Structure formats: structure tokens, C-alpha cells
mmCIF file of C-alpha atoms in Angstrom:
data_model
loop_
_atom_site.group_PDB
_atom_site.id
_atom_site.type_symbol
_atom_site.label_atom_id
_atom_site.label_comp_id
_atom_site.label_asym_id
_atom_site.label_seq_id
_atom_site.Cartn_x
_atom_site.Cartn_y
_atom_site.Cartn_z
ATOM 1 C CA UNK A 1 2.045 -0.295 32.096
ATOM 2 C CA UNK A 2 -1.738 -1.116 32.667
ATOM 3 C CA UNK A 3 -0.674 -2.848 35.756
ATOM 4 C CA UNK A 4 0.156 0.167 37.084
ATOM 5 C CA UNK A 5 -2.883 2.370 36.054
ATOM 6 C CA UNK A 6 -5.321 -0.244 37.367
ATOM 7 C CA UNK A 7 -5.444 -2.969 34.948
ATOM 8 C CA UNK A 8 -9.146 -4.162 34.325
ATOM 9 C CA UNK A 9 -8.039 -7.025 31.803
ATOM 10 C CA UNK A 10 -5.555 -7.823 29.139
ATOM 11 C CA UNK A 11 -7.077 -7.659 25.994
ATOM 12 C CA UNK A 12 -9.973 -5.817 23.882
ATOM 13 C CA UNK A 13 -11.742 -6.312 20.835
ATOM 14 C CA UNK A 14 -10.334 -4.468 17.594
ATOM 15 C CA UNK A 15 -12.037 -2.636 14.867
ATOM 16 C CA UNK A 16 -10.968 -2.270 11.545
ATOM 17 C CA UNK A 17 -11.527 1.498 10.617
ATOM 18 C CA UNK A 18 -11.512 2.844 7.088
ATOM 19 C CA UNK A 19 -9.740 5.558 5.558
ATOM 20 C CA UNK A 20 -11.817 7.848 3.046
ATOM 21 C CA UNK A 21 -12.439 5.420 -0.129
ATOM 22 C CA UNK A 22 -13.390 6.234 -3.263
ATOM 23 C CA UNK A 23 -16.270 3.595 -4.092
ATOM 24 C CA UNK A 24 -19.016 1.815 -2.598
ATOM 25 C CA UNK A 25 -17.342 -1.324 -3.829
ATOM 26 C CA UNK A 26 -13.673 -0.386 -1.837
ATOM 27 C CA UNK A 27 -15.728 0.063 1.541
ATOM 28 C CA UNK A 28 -17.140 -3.752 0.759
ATOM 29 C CA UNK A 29 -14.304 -5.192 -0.157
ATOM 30 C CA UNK A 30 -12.075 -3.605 2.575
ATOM 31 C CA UNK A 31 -14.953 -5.147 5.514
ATOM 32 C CA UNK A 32 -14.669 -8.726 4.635
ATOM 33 C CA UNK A 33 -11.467 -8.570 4.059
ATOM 34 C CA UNK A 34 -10.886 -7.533 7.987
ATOM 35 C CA UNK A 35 -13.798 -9.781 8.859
ATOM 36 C CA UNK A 36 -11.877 -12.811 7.416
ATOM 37 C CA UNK A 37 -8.867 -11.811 9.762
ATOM 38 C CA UNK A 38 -11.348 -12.764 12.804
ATOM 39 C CA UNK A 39 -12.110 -8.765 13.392
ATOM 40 C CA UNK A 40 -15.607 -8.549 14.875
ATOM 41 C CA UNK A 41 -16.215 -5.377 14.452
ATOM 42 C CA UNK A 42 -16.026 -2.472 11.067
ATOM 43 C CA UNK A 43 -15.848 1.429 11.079
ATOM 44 C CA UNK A 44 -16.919 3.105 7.636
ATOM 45 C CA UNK A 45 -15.420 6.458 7.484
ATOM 46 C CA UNK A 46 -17.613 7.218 4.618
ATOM 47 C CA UNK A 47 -16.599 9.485 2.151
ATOM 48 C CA UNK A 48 -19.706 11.741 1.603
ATOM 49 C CA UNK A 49 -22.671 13.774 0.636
ATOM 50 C CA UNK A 50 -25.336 12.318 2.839
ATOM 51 C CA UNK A 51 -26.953 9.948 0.053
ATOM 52 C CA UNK A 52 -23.432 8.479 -0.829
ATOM 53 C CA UNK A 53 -22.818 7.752 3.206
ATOM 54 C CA UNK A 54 -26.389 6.638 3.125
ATOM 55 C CA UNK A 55 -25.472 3.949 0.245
ATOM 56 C CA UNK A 56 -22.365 2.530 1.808
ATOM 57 C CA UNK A 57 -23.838 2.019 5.087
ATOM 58 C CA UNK A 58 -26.820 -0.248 3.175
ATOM 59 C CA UNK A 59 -24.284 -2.549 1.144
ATOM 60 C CA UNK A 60 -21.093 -2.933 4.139
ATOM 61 C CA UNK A 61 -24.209 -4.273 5.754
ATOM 62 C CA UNK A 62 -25.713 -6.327 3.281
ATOM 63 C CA UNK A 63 -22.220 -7.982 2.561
ATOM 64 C CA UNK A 64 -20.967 -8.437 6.295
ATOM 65 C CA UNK A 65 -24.285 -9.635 7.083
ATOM 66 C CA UNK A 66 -25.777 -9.368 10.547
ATOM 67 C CA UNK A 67 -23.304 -10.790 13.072
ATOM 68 C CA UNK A 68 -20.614 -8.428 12.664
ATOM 69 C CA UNK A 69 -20.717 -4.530 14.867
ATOM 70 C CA UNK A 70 -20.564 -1.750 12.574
ATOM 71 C CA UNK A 71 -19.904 1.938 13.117
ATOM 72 C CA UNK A 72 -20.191 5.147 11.092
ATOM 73 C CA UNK A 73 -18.017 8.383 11.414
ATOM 74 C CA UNK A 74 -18.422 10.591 8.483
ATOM 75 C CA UNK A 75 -16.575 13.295 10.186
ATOM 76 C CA UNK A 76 -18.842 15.770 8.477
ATOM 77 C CA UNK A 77 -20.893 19.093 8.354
ATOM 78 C CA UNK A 78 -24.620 17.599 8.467
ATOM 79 C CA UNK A 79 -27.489 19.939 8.436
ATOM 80 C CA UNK A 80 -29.014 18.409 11.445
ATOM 81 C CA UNK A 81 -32.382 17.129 9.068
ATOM 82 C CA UNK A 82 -29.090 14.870 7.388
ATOM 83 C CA UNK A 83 -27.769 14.120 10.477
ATOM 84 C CA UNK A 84 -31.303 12.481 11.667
ATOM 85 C CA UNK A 85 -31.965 10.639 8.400
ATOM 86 C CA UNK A 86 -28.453 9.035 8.140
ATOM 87 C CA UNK A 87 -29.058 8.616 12.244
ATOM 88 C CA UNK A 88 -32.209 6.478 11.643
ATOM 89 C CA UNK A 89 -31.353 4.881 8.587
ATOM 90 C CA UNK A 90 -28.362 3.396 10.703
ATOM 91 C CA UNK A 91 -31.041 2.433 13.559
ATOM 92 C CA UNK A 92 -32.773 0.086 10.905
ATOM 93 C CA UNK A 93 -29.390 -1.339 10.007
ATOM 94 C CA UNK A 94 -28.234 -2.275 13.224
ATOM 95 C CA UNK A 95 -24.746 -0.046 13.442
ATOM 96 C CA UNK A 96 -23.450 0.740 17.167
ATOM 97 C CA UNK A 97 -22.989 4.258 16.840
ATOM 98 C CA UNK A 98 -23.036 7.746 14.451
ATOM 99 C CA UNK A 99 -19.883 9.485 15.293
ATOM 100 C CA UNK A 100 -18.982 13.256 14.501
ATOM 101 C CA UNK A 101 -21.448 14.187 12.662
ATOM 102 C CA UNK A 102 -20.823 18.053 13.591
ATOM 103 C CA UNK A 103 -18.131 19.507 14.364
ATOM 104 C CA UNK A 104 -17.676 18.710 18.284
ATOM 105 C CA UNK A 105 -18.047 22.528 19.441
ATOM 106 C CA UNK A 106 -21.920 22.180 17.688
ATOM 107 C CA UNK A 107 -23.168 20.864 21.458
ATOM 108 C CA UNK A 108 -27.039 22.284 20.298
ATOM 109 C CA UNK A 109 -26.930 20.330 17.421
ATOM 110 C CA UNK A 110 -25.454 17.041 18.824
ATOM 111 C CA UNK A 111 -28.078 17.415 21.477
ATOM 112 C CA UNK A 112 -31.343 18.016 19.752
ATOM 113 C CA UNK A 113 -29.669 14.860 17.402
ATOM 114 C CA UNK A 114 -29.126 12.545 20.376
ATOM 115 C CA UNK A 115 -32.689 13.656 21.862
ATOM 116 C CA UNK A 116 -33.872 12.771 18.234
ATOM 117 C CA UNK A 117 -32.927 9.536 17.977
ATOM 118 C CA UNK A 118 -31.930 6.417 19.492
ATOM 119 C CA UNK A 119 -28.314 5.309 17.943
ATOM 120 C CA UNK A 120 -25.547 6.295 20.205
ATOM 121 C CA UNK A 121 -23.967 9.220 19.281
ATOM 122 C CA UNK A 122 -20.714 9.680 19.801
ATOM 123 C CA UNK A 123 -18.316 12.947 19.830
ATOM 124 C CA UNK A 124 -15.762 14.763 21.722
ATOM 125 C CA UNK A 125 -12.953 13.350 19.546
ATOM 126 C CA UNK A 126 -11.455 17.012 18.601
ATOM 127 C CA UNK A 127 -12.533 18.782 21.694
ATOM 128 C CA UNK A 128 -10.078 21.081 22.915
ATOM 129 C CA UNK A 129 -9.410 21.269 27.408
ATOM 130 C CA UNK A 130 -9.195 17.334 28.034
ATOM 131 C CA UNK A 131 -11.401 15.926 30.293
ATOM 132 C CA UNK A 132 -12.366 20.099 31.007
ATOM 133 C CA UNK A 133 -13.683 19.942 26.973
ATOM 134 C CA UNK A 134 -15.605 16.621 27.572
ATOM 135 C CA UNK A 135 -17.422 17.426 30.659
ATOM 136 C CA UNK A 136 -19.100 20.705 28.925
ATOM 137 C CA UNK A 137 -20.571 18.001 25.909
ATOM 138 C CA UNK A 138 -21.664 15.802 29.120
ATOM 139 C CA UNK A 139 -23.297 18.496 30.762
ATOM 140 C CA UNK A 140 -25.578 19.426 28.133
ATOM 141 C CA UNK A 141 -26.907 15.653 27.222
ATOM 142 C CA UNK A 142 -24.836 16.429 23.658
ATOM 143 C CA UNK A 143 -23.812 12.731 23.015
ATOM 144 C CA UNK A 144 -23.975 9.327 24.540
ATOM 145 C CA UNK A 145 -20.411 8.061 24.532
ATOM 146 C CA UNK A 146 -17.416 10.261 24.298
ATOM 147 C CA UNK A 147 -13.922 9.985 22.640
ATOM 148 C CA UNK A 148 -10.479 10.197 23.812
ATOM 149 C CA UNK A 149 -7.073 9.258 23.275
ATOM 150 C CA UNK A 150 -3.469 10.024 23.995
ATOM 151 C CA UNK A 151 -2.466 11.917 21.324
ATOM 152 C CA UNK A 152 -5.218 14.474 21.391
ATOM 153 C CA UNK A 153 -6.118 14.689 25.594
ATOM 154 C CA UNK A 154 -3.196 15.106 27.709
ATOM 155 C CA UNK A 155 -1.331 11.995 27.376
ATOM 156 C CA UNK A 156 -2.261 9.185 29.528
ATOM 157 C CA UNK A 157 -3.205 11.002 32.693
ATOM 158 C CA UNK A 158 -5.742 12.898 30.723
ATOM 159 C CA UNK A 159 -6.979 10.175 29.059
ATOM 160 C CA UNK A 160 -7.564 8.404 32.425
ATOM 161 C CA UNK A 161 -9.098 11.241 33.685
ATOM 162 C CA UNK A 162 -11.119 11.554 30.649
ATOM 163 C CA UNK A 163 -12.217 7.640 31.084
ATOM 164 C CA UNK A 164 -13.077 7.963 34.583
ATOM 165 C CA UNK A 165 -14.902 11.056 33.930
ATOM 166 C CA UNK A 166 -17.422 9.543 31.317
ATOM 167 C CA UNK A 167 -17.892 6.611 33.592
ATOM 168 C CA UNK A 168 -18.868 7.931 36.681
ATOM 169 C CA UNK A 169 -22.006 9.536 34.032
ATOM 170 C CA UNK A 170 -22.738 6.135 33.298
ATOM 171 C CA UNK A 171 -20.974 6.349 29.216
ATOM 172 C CA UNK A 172 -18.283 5.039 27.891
ATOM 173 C CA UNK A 173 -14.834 6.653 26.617
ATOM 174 C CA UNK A 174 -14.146 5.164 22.895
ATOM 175 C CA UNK A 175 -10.617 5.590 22.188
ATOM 176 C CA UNK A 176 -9.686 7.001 19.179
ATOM 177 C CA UNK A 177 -6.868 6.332 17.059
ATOM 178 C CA UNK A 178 -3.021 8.005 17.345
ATOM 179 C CA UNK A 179 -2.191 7.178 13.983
ATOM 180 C CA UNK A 180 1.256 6.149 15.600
ATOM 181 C CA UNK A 181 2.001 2.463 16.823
ATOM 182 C CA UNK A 182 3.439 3.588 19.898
ATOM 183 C CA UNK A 183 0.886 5.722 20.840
ATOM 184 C CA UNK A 184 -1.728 3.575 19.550
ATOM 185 C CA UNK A 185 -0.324 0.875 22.125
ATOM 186 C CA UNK A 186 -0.137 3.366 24.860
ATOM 187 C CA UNK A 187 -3.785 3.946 24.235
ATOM 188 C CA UNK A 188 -4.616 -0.384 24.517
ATOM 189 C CA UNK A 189 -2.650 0.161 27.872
ATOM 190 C CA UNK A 190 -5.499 2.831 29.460
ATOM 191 C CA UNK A 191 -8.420 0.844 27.780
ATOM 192 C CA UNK A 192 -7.068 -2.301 29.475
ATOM 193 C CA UNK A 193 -6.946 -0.165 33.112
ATOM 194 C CA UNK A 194 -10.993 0.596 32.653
ATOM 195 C CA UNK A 195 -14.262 -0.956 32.261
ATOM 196 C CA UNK A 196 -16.133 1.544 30.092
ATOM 197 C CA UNK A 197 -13.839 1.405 26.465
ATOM 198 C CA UNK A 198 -15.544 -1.796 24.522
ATOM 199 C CA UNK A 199 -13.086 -1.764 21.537
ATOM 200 C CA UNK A 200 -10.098 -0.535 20.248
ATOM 201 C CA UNK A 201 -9.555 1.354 17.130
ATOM 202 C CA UNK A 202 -7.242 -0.024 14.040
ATOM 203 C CA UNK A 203 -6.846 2.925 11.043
ATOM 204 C CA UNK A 204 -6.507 0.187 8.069
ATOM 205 C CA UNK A 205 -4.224 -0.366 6.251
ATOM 206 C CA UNK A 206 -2.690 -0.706 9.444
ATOM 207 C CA UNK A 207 1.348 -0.963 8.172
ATOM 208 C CA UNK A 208 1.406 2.409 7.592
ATOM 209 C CA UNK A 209 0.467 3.705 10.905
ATOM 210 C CA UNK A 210 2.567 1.203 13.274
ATOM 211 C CA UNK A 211 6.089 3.309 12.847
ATOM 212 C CA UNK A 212 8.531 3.399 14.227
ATOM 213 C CA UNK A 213 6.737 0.405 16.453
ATOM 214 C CA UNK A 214 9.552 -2.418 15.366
ATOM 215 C CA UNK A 215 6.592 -4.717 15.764
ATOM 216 C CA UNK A 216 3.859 -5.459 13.510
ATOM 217 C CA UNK A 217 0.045 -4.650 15.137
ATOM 218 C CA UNK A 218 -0.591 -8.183 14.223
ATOM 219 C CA UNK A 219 2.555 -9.175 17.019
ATOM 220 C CA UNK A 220 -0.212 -8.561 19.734
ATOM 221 C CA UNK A 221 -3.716 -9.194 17.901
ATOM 222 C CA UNK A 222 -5.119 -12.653 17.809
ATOM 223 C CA UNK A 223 -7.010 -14.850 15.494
ATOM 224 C CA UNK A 224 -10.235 -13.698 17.420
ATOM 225 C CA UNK A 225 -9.704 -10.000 16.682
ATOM 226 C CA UNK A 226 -8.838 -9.333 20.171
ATOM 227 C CA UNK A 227 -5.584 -6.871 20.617
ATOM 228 C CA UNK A 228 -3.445 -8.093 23.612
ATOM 229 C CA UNK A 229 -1.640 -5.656 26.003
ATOM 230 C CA UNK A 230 2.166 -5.779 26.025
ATOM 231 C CA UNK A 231 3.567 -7.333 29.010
ATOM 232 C CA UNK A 232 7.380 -5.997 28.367
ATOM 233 C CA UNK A 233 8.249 -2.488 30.514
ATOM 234 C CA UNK A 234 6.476 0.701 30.076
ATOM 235 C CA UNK A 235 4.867 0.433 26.644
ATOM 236 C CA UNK A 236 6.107 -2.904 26.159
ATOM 237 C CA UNK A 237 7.507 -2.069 22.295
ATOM 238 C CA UNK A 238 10.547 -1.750 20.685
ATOM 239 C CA UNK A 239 11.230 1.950 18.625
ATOM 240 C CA UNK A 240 12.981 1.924 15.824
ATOM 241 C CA UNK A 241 15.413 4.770 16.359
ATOM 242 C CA UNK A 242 17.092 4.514 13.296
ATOM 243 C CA UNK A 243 14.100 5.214 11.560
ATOM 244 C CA UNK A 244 13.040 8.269 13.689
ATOM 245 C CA UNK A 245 16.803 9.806 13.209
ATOM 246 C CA UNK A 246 16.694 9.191 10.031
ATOM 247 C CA UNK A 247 13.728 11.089 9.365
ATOM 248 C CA UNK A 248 13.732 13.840 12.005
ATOM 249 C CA UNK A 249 13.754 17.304 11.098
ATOM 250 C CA UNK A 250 14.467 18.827 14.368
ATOM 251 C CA UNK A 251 15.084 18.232 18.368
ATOM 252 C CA UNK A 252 15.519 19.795 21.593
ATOM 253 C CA UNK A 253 17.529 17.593 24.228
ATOM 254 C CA UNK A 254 16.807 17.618 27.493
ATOM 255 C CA UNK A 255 18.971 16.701 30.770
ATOM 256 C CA UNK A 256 18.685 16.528 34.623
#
């Protein structure tokens, strides 16, 4: 399918990214464990208050050491003092970005944060309106790099639009997880067909998010950490219908 969106390339780097754990420890343990697959790259969804965040940020770091990218997204109600202190302790550990820190609609606070400091911070993952939503953060300088994906902006045409939107401001559109293989392989197909998307974003453990995908994640990512697109038609990837009948709940059929 990114052939027919305007495919950029064929493959992106992958990310491992963290459910909410319940010790500093789990967080460790869960980044090499992703780093010895080959992943470059590690987001902590940490698991909160501030000073616990603060803690698991120090030690993924200390035990990852310095070569591998590492991201934060507490998805969290800072104050916006937190918000800056957690922003700048992440500066002097070299992480790529502070994600949703607020609650996206909080534009003022994102903005005085990203004037504040000088980590990327990124949002727009919840905004409501599509690319509509994303241009308002845009407008008012809220955030550096902006989030989309599938599930959550219109499909693939809005995600497009949302991708092309952030790049002709010069940012790039992170995609963010489905949560559903499928989707989730839908979403490698638009990041493929643009320029300004530099990874793509694995929830861990991975085998419970890749139904009713027949194939494994691990069918199209390499021993570099690098997630291939599918080359078969459309999404390139088999559904296993067998599984979706047998757990449906309701349907509405459609016909020409």
C-alpha cells in the first residue's frame, strides 16, 4: 500500500514502548531485554508521581547506557513546575523527547513548557478534529513534534494529511500505536510514504497486541530493529477471521 501513498522507503526503526510497570527494576529489565533483540531505541511509559518518573528515567539510562534513544511519555497531569523539572532532568540524560505531559487540550501549558526548555515535546496524540485538532497545537508554538495514527485521526487519509501537515511546519508526525496488528501495520505503511516519522512504535509485550494479524510483528522486523513494510496487497497481512467471529459481539453488513 505505501507504493501507492508515495512510498519514501521500506523500512523504519522500531521502539520498544512500555506498558505501566510496577518497579524501577521491571522498566530495567524490560529495556535490555528489547535492546538485546537489536531495538535501538526505548519508550518508558513511567508509572508516576513526578519523583518516581524522575527515578526510572536515571536508572533505564544508567543500564542501557548511552548509545541507545530513549523517550518518556508519562501520560500525566504535571503542574507545569513538574513538567519543567522532569523536562530538564531528561535534557541532562540525553532522552529524544517528553511526551504528554498535559492533557493535549492544555495548549498554554505545553507552550510556556516547550518555550521553557529545550527537549522536544511532543503531543497531539488524543486531540480530537484530525489534522483540524493538530494545526490549532501548531499554531500556538504548543509542541515540537506532533502525534498521529490511524486509529485515532481519520484513518489513513487523515493520517497523511496529518503527516504532511506537520511537515510543511518543519516537525515531524510520530506515529502512535493502534494497539491492533493490523492497524499497527497500516500505520508502518503511511510512515514508509513520508520523510518526517523517524520511528515506529511497538506497545511491548508485543503478542498481545498483533491480533487477529496471523503473523507475528517479528515476521517483518529484523535483527537491526528495523520494521519492514509488507509487500503483499493492501495491508499485506493475513486476518484471522476465525478469531474475530469467534469473538465478535455484534455487526452490521454492508452491500453494493
Amino acid at each position: 500500500m505505501h507504493r501507492f501513498i508515495g512510498s519514501y522507503r521500506q523500512k523504519l526503526p522500531v521502539y520498544a514502548s512500555s506498558l505501566w510497570l510496577d518497579s524501577v527494576q521491571a522498566y530495567v529489565d524490560e529495556a535490555l531485554k528489547y535492546k538485546s533483540k537489536g531495538f535501538k531505541a526505548y519508550k518508558v511509559h513511567p508509572c508516576g508521581p513526578s519523583d518516581m518518573d524522575m527515578e526510572i528515567h536515571t536508572a533505564v539510562r544508567a543500564a542501557v547506557g548511552e548509545d541507545m534513544i530513549l523517550m518518556s511519555d508519562p501520560v500525566s497531569e504535571y503542574t507545569l513546575s513538574e513538567a519543567i523539572k522532569v523536562a530538564r532532568q531528561l535534557e541532562d540524560l540525553n532522552y529524544r523527547w517528553l511526551e504528554e505531559p498535559f492533557r493535549d487540550y492544555e495548549l498554554d501549558k505545553y507552550a510556556k513548557l516547550t518555550r521553557a526548555t529545550d527537549i522536544e515535546i511532543v503531543g497531539t496524540e488524543t486531540t480530537r478534529g484530525g489534522p483540524w485538532g493538530i494545526a490549532q497545537a501548531i499554531k500556538f508554538d504548543a509542541v515540537n513534534t506532533v502525534r498521529a495514527d490511524v486509529s485515532w485521526k481519520a484513518g489513513i487519509t487523515g493520517t497523511l494529511k496529518s503527516c504532511h501537515l506537520a511537515e510543511a511546519h518543519g516537525m515531524n508526525c510520530e506515529l502512535h500505536t493502534t494497539t491492533m496488528g493490523p492497524m499497527d501495520m497500516a500505520n508502518v505503511h503511511v510512515s514508509c510514504a513520508v520523510r518526517n516519522c523517524d520511528f515506529f512504535e511497538l506497545f511491548v509485550p508485543e503478542d498481545i497486541f498483533q491480533a487477529p494479524m496471523r503473523q507475528s510483528y517479528y515476521d517483518f522486523i529484523d535483527e537491526n530493529g528495523d520494521i519492514h513494510a509488507p509487500e503483499g496487497h493492501g495491508l499485506g497481512v493475513d486476518i484471522d477471521w476465525d478469531l474475530v467471529d469467534d469473538n465478535c459481539v455484534s455487526h452490521r453488513s454492508y452491500s453494493n
